[in-house]
PDB file of C-alpha atoms in Angstrom:
ATOM      1  CA  MET A   1      73.977 238.618  99.099  1.00 46.00           C
ATOM      2  CA  ALA A   2      76.635 236.059  98.988  1.00 50.00           C
ATOM      3  CA  GLN A   3      76.693 233.704  96.110  1.00 53.00           C
ATOM      4  CA  ALA A   4      76.238 230.090  96.853  1.00 51.00           C
ATOM      5  CA  GLN A   5      79.309 228.049  96.387  1.00 54.00           C
ATOM      6  CA  THR A   6      78.984 224.599  95.002  1.00 52.00           C
ATOM      7  CA  ASN A   7      81.514 221.859  95.201  1.00 52.00           C
ATOM      8  CA  HIS A   8      81.508 219.506  92.340  1.00 49.00           C
ATOM      9  CA  ALA A   9      83.242 216.234  92.727  1.00 48.00           C
ATOM     10  CA  THR A  10      85.188 215.445  89.728  1.00 48.00           C
ATOM     11  CA  THR A  11      86.719 212.237  88.660  1.00 50.00           C
ATOM     12  CA  GLU A  12      90.025 213.432  87.557  1.00 50.00           C
ATOM     13  CA  ALA A  13      93.224 211.518  87.570  1.00 51.00           C
ATOM     14  CA  PRO A  14      95.995 212.915  89.647  1.00 54.00           C
ATOM     15  CA  GLY A  15      97.848 215.582  87.871  1.00 53.00           C
ATOM     16  CA  GLY A  16      94.813 217.019  86.217  1.00 52.00           C
ATOM     17  CA  ALA A  17      94.568 214.599  83.296  1.00 53.00           C
ATOM     18  CA  HIS A  18      91.085 213.587  82.628  1.00 53.00           C
ATOM     19  CA  GLU A  19      90.817 209.924  81.646  1.00 59.00           C
ATOM     20  CA  ASP A  20      87.693 207.967  81.176  1.00 64.00           C
ATOM     21  CA  ILE A  21      87.939 205.036  83.632  1.00 72.00           C
ATOM     22  CA  GLY A  22      85.087 202.508  83.432  1.00 73.00           C
ATOM     23  CA  PHE A  23      83.754 199.909  85.833  1.00 78.00           C
ATOM     24  CA  PRO A  24      86.340 197.057  85.853  1.00 75.00           C
ATOM     25  CA  PRO A  25      83.939 194.109  85.615  1.00 76.00           C
ATOM     26  CA  PHE A  26      82.507 195.604  82.495  1.00 80.00           C
ATOM     27  CA  GLU A  27      85.885 195.999  80.874  1.00 81.00           C
ATOM     28  CA  THR A  28      86.159 193.564  77.984  1.00 81.00           C
ATOM     29  CA  GLU A  29      89.923 193.257  78.369  1.00 84.00           C
ATOM     30  CA  THR A  30      89.492 191.630  81.824  1.00 83.00           C
ATOM     31  CA  TYR A  31      86.789 189.110  80.892  1.00 86.00           C
ATOM     32  CA  ALA A  32      89.194 186.197  80.527  1.00 88.00           C
ATOM     33  CA  GLY A  33      90.763 186.776  83.967  1.00 87.00           C
ATOM     34  CA  GLN A  34      87.379 187.293  85.537  1.00 88.00           C
ATOM     35  CA  LEU A  35      86.064 184.072  84.038  1.00 90.00           C
ATOM     36  CA  LEU A  36      89.148 182.206  85.235  1.00 93.00           C
ATOM     37  CA  TRP A  37      88.768 183.483  88.805  1.00 93.00           C
ATOM     38  CA  LEU A  38      85.045 182.752  88.647  1.00 94.00           C
ATOM     39  CA  ALA A  39      85.774 179.145  87.676  1.00 96.00           C
ATOM     40  CA  ILE A  40      88.477 178.781  90.371  1.00 97.00           C
ATOM     41  CA  THR A  41      86.203 180.298  93.038  1.00 97.00           C
ATOM     42  CA  PHE A  42      83.294 178.135  91.917  1.00 97.00           C
ATOM     43  CA  VAL A  43      85.390 174.950  92.066  1.00 97.00           C
ATOM     44  CA  VAL A  44      86.818 175.864  95.496  1.00 96.00           C
ATOM     45  CA  LEU A  45      83.390 176.739  96.900  1.00 95.00           C
ATOM     46  CA  TYR A  46      81.818 173.659  95.335  1.00 95.00           C
ATOM     47  CA  THR A  47      84.561 171.455  96.790  1.00 94.00           C
ATOM     48  CA  LEU A  48      84.251 173.043 100.253  1.00 92.00           C
ATOM     49  CA  LEU A  49      80.487 172.738 100.209  1.00 90.00           C
ATOM     50  CA  SER A  50      80.382 169.197  98.851  1.00 91.00           C
ATOM     51  CA  ARG A  51      83.160 167.814 101.064  1.00 93.00           C
ATOM     52  CA  LEU A  52      82.749 169.744 104.310  1.00 90.00           C
ATOM     53  CA  VAL A  53      79.508 171.645 104.669  1.00 89.00           C
ATOM     54  CA  LEU A  54      76.985 169.380 102.943  1.00 89.00           C
ATOM     55  CA  PRO A  55      78.066 166.165 104.747  1.00 91.00           C
ATOM     56  CA  ARG A  56      77.808 167.996 108.081  1.00 91.00           C
ATOM     57  CA  LEU A  57      74.385 169.381 107.162  1.00 90.00           C
ATOM     58  CA  GLY A  58      73.313 165.944 105.950  1.00 90.00           C
ATOM     59  CA  GLY A  59      74.522 164.420 109.233  1.00 91.00           C
ATOM     60  CA  ILE A  60      72.682 167.046 111.244  1.00 93.00           C
ATOM     61  CA  ILE A  61      69.507 166.516 109.229  1.00 94.00           C
ATOM     62  CA  GLU A  62      69.848 162.731 109.541  1.00 94.00           C
ATOM     63  CA  ASN A  63      70.452 163.043 113.305  1.00 94.00           C
ATOM     64  CA  ARG A  64      67.372 165.215 113.643  1.00 95.00           C
ATOM     65  CA  ARG A  65      65.340 162.790 111.566  1.00 95.00           C
ATOM     66  CA  ALA A  66      66.526 159.869 113.732  1.00 95.00           C
ATOM     67  CA  MET A  67      65.908 161.854 116.924  1.00 95.00           C
ATOM     68  CA  ILE A  68      62.387 162.771 115.785  1.00 96.00           C
ATOM     69  CA  ALA A  69      61.652 159.158 114.827  1.00 95.00           C
ATOM     70  CA  ASN A  70      63.042 158.000 118.190  1.00 95.00           C
ATOM     71  CA  ASP A  71      60.955 160.612 120.025  1.00 95.00           C
ATOM     72  CA  LEU A  72      57.845 159.527 118.100  1.00 95.00           C
ATOM     73  CA  ASP A  73      58.528 155.887 119.007  1.00 95.00           C
ATOM     74  CA  ASP A  74      59.042 156.872 122.661  1.00 94.00           C
ATOM     75  CA  ALA A  75      55.848 158.904 122.593  1.00 96.00           C
ATOM     76  CA  ALA A  76      53.909 155.962 121.114  1.00 95.00           C
ATOM     77  CA  ALA A  77      55.354 153.630 123.762  1.00 95.00           C
ATOM     78  CA  MET A  78      54.496 156.118 126.511  1.00 95.00           C
ATOM     79  CA  LYS A  79      51.008 156.497 125.102  1.00 95.00           C
ATOM     80  CA  SER A  80      50.455 152.742 125.112  1.00 95.00           C
ATOM     81  CA  ARG A  81      51.828 152.538 128.687  1.00 94.00           C
ATOM     82  CA  ALA A  82      49.543 155.401 129.715  1.00 95.00           C
ATOM     83  CA  GLU A  83      46.568 153.629 128.143  1.00 95.00           C
ATOM     84  CA  GLU A  84      47.525 150.396 129.933  1.00 94.00           C
ATOM     85  CA  ALA A  85      47.908 152.306 133.187  1.00 94.00           C
ATOM     86  CA  GLY A  86      44.509 153.935 132.595  1.00 94.00           C
ATOM     87  CA  THR A  87      42.945 150.541 131.946  1.00 94.00           C
ATOM     88  CA  ALA A  88      44.614 149.119 135.066  1.00 94.00           C
ATOM     89  CA  TYR A  89      43.435 152.143 137.040  1.00 94.00           C
ATOM     90  CA  GLU A  90      39.857 151.681 135.814  1.00 94.00           C
ATOM     91  CA  ALA A  91      40.010 147.975 136.709  1.00 93.00           C
ATOM     92  CA  ALA A  92      41.444 148.743 140.152  1.00 94.00           C
ATOM     93  CA  LEU A  93      38.824 151.435 140.672  1.00 94.00           C
ATOM     94  CA  ALA A  94      36.025 149.057 139.660  1.00 94.00           C
ATOM     95  CA  ALA A  95      37.421 146.372 141.986  1.00 94.00           C
ATOM     96  CA  ALA A  96      37.703 148.884 144.821  1.00 94.00           C
ATOM     97  CA  LYS A  97      34.123 150.028 144.234  1.00 94.00           C
ATOM     98  CA  GLY A  98      32.982 146.406 144.263  1.00 94.00           C
ATOM     99  CA  ARG A  99      34.869 145.736 147.502  1.00 94.00           C
ATOM    100  CA  ALA A 100      33.484 148.923 149.025  1.00 94.00           C
ATOM    101  CA  GLN A 101      29.938 147.954 148.058  1.00 94.00           C
ATOM    102  CA  ALA A 102      30.429 144.417 149.402  1.00 93.00           C
ATOM    103  CA  LEU A 103      31.892 145.801 152.625  1.00 93.00           C
ATOM    104  CA  ALA A 104      29.023 148.275 152.927  1.00 93.00           C
ATOM    105  CA  GLN A 105      26.485 145.507 152.306  1.00 93.00           C
ATOM    106  CA  GLU A 106      28.209 143.264 154.847  1.00 92.00           C
ATOM    107  CA  THR A 107      28.358 146.074 157.401  1.00 93.00           C
ATOM    108  CA  ARG A 108      24.714 146.958 156.717  1.00 93.00           C
ATOM    109  CA  ALA A 109      23.678 143.313 157.222  1.00 92.00           C
ATOM    110  CA  LYS A 110      25.790 143.030 160.380  1.00 92.00           C
ATOM    111  CA  LEU A 111      24.355 146.238 161.808  1.00 92.00           C
ATOM    112  CA  SER A 112      20.849 145.151 160.855  1.00 93.00           C
ATOM    113  CA  THR A 113      21.376 141.815 162.638  1.00 93.00           C
ATOM    114  CA  GLU A 114      22.805 143.550 165.687  1.00 91.00           C
ATOM    115  CA  SER A 115      19.988 146.092 165.623  1.00 92.00           C
ATOM    116  CA  ASP A 116      17.382 143.316 165.405  1.00 92.00           C
ATOM    117  CA  ALA A 117      19.038 141.447 168.276  1.00 91.00           C
ATOM    118  CA  ASN A 118      19.195 144.631 170.358  1.00 92.00           C
ATOM    119  CA  ARG A 119      15.588 145.455 169.503  1.00 92.00           C
ATOM    120  CA  LYS A 120      14.435 141.952 170.462  1.00 92.00           C
ATOM    121  CA  ALA A 121      16.400 142.102 173.714  1.00 91.00           C
ATOM    122  CA  LEU A 122      14.945 145.533 174.453  1.00 91.00           C
ATOM    123  CA  GLU A 123      11.426 144.333 173.609  1.00 93.00           C
ATOM    124  CA  ALA A 124      11.900 141.296 175.853  1.00 92.00           C
ATOM    125  CA  ASP A 125      13.169 143.554 178.652  1.00 92.00           C
ATOM    126  CA  LEU A 126      10.251 145.960 178.137  1.00 92.00           C
ATOM    127  CA  ASN A 127       7.763 143.056 178.047  1.00 93.00           C
ATOM    128  CA  GLN A 128       9.272 141.717 181.267  1.00 93.00           C
ATOM    129  CA  ARG A 129       9.044 145.138 182.891  1.00 92.00           C
ATOM    130  CA  LEU A 130       5.471 145.507 181.627  1.00 92.00           C
ATOM    131  CA  ALA A 131       4.562 142.091 183.035  1.00 91.00           C
ATOM    132  CA  ASP A 132       6.219 143.017 186.350  1.00 92.00           C
ATOM    133  CA  ALA A 133       4.367 146.338 186.376  1.00 91.00           C
ATOM    134  CA  GLU A 134       1.050 144.621 185.588  1.00 92.00           C
ATOM    135  CA  ALA A 135       1.706 142.091 188.363  1.00 91.00           C
ATOM    136  CA  THR A 136       2.514 144.931 190.763  1.00 93.00           C
ATOM    137  CA  ILE A 137      -0.613 146.796 189.690  1.00 92.00           C
ATOM    138  CA  THR A 138      -2.722 143.662 190.099  1.00 91.00           C
ATOM    139  CA  SER A 139      -1.290 142.991 193.553  1.00 90.00           C
ATOM    140  CA  LYS A 140      -1.750 146.637 194.581  1.00 87.00           C
ATOM    141  CA  LYS A 141      -5.290 146.552 193.198  1.00 86.00           C
ATOM    142  CA  ALA A 142      -6.051 143.336 195.070  1.00 85.00           C
ATOM    143  CA  GLU A 143      -4.530 144.817 198.219  1.00 83.00           C
ATOM    144  CA  ALA A 144      -6.526 148.008 197.734  1.00 81.00           C
ATOM    145  CA  MET A 145      -9.691 146.006 197.092  1.00 80.00           C
ATOM    146  CA  SER A 146      -9.063 144.046 200.268  1.00 79.00           C
ATOM    147  CA  HIS A 147      -9.058 147.321 202.160  1.00 79.00           C
ATOM    148  CA  VAL A 148     -12.206 148.575 200.405  1.00 80.00           C
ATOM    149  CA  ASP A 149     -14.406 146.600 202.784  1.00 79.00           C
ATOM    150  CA  ALA A 150     -12.651 148.098 205.795  1.00 81.00           C
ATOM    151  CA  ILE A 151     -12.757 151.576 204.250  1.00 82.00           C
ATOM    152  CA  ALA A 152     -16.462 151.163 203.383  1.00 82.00           C
ATOM    153  CA  ARG A 153     -17.189 149.981 206.947  1.00 82.00           C
ATOM    154  CA  ASP A 154     -15.286 152.923 208.447  1.00 86.00           C
ATOM    155  CA  THR A 155     -16.867 155.401 206.026  1.00 86.00           C
ATOM    156  CA  ALA A 156     -20.408 154.083 206.611  1.00 84.00           C
ATOM    157  CA  SER A 157     -19.889 154.185 210.389  1.00 85.00           C
ATOM    158  CA  ALA A 158     -18.568 157.746 210.150  1.00 87.00           C
ATOM    159  CA  ILE A 159     -21.500 158.880 207.981  1.00 87.00           C
ATOM    160  CA  ILE A 160     -24.090 157.263 210.253  1.00 85.00           C
ATOM    161  CA  GLU A 161     -22.411 158.709 213.338  1.00 84.00           C
ATOM    162  CA  ARG A 162     -22.409 162.124 211.807  1.00 86.00           C
ATOM    163  CA  LEU A 163     -25.982 161.965 210.676  1.00 84.00           C
ATOM    164  CA  THR A 164     -27.400 160.410 213.802  1.00 87.00           C
ATOM    165  CA  GLY A 165     -24.846 161.385 216.341  1.00 84.00           C
ATOM    166  CA  LYS A 166     -24.572 157.762 217.600  1.00 85.00           C
ATOM    167  CA  VAL A 167     -21.932 155.172 216.747  1.00 84.00           C
ATOM    168  CA  PRO A 168     -23.657 152.274 214.936  1.00 84.00           C
ATOM    169  CA  ALA A 169     -23.030 148.655 215.874  1.00 85.00           C
ATOM    170  CA  PRO A 170     -20.328 147.100 213.724  1.00 83.00           C
ATOM    171  CA  GLN A 171     -22.497 144.009 213.043  1.00 86.00           C
ATOM    172  CA  LYS A 172     -25.308 146.127 211.587  1.00 81.00           C
ATOM    173  CA  VAL A 173     -22.857 148.058 209.330  1.00 81.00           C
ATOM    174  CA  GLU A 174     -21.348 144.756 208.166  1.00 83.00           C
ATOM    175  CA  ALA A 175     -24.765 143.276 207.431  1.00 84.00           C
ATOM    176  CA  ALA A 176     -25.766 146.373 205.438  1.00 82.00           C
ATOM    177  CA  LEU A 177     -22.564 146.246 203.379  1.00 80.00           C
ATOM    178  CA  ASN A 178     -23.021 142.516 202.681  1.00 82.00           C
ATOM    179  CA  GLN A 179     -26.568 143.224 201.550  1.00 84.00           C
ATOM    180  CA  ILE A 180     -25.290 145.845 199.079  1.00 81.00           C
ATOM    181  CA  LYS A 181     -22.620 143.473 197.655  1.00 76.00           C
ATOM    182  CA  ALA A 182     -25.119 140.747 197.022  1.00 71.00           C
TER     183      ALA A 182
END
């Protein structure tokens, strides 16, 4: 079986010399330079932030704050206008309902008056027709009653002729009918 080969990474300096190199920030000889660059970097960053970035951020925040306040004021104004419009709508709706009810009442009264007038005219027409019909009936009845005597005379003569076989004298038939009426 083949032996496993392992590669070990070594930290050797070129040329095979083995020096112990440490992590540069932890080197005590470089502390002074590191602290100097830290101070320079801090001052530069602080200056950039305080002069450029922070005023822009402050302006953006202030703009947003003003925009939000403006939007809230606009929203409050719109809300009050909406409430006024709602109140005006309710008032207009109530007025329209009142007008509609008044118009309906007026129309109802007008139609009732017209209906009463039409009914009275129709009743008068019907009463007139009824009176005319009663007059016609009365005249027809009187006319029919005037013919009853002649019909009774003719009927009595026909019955007597049929029973006896002789035509009776008209005077005798008339006398008999007068006797029955009395």
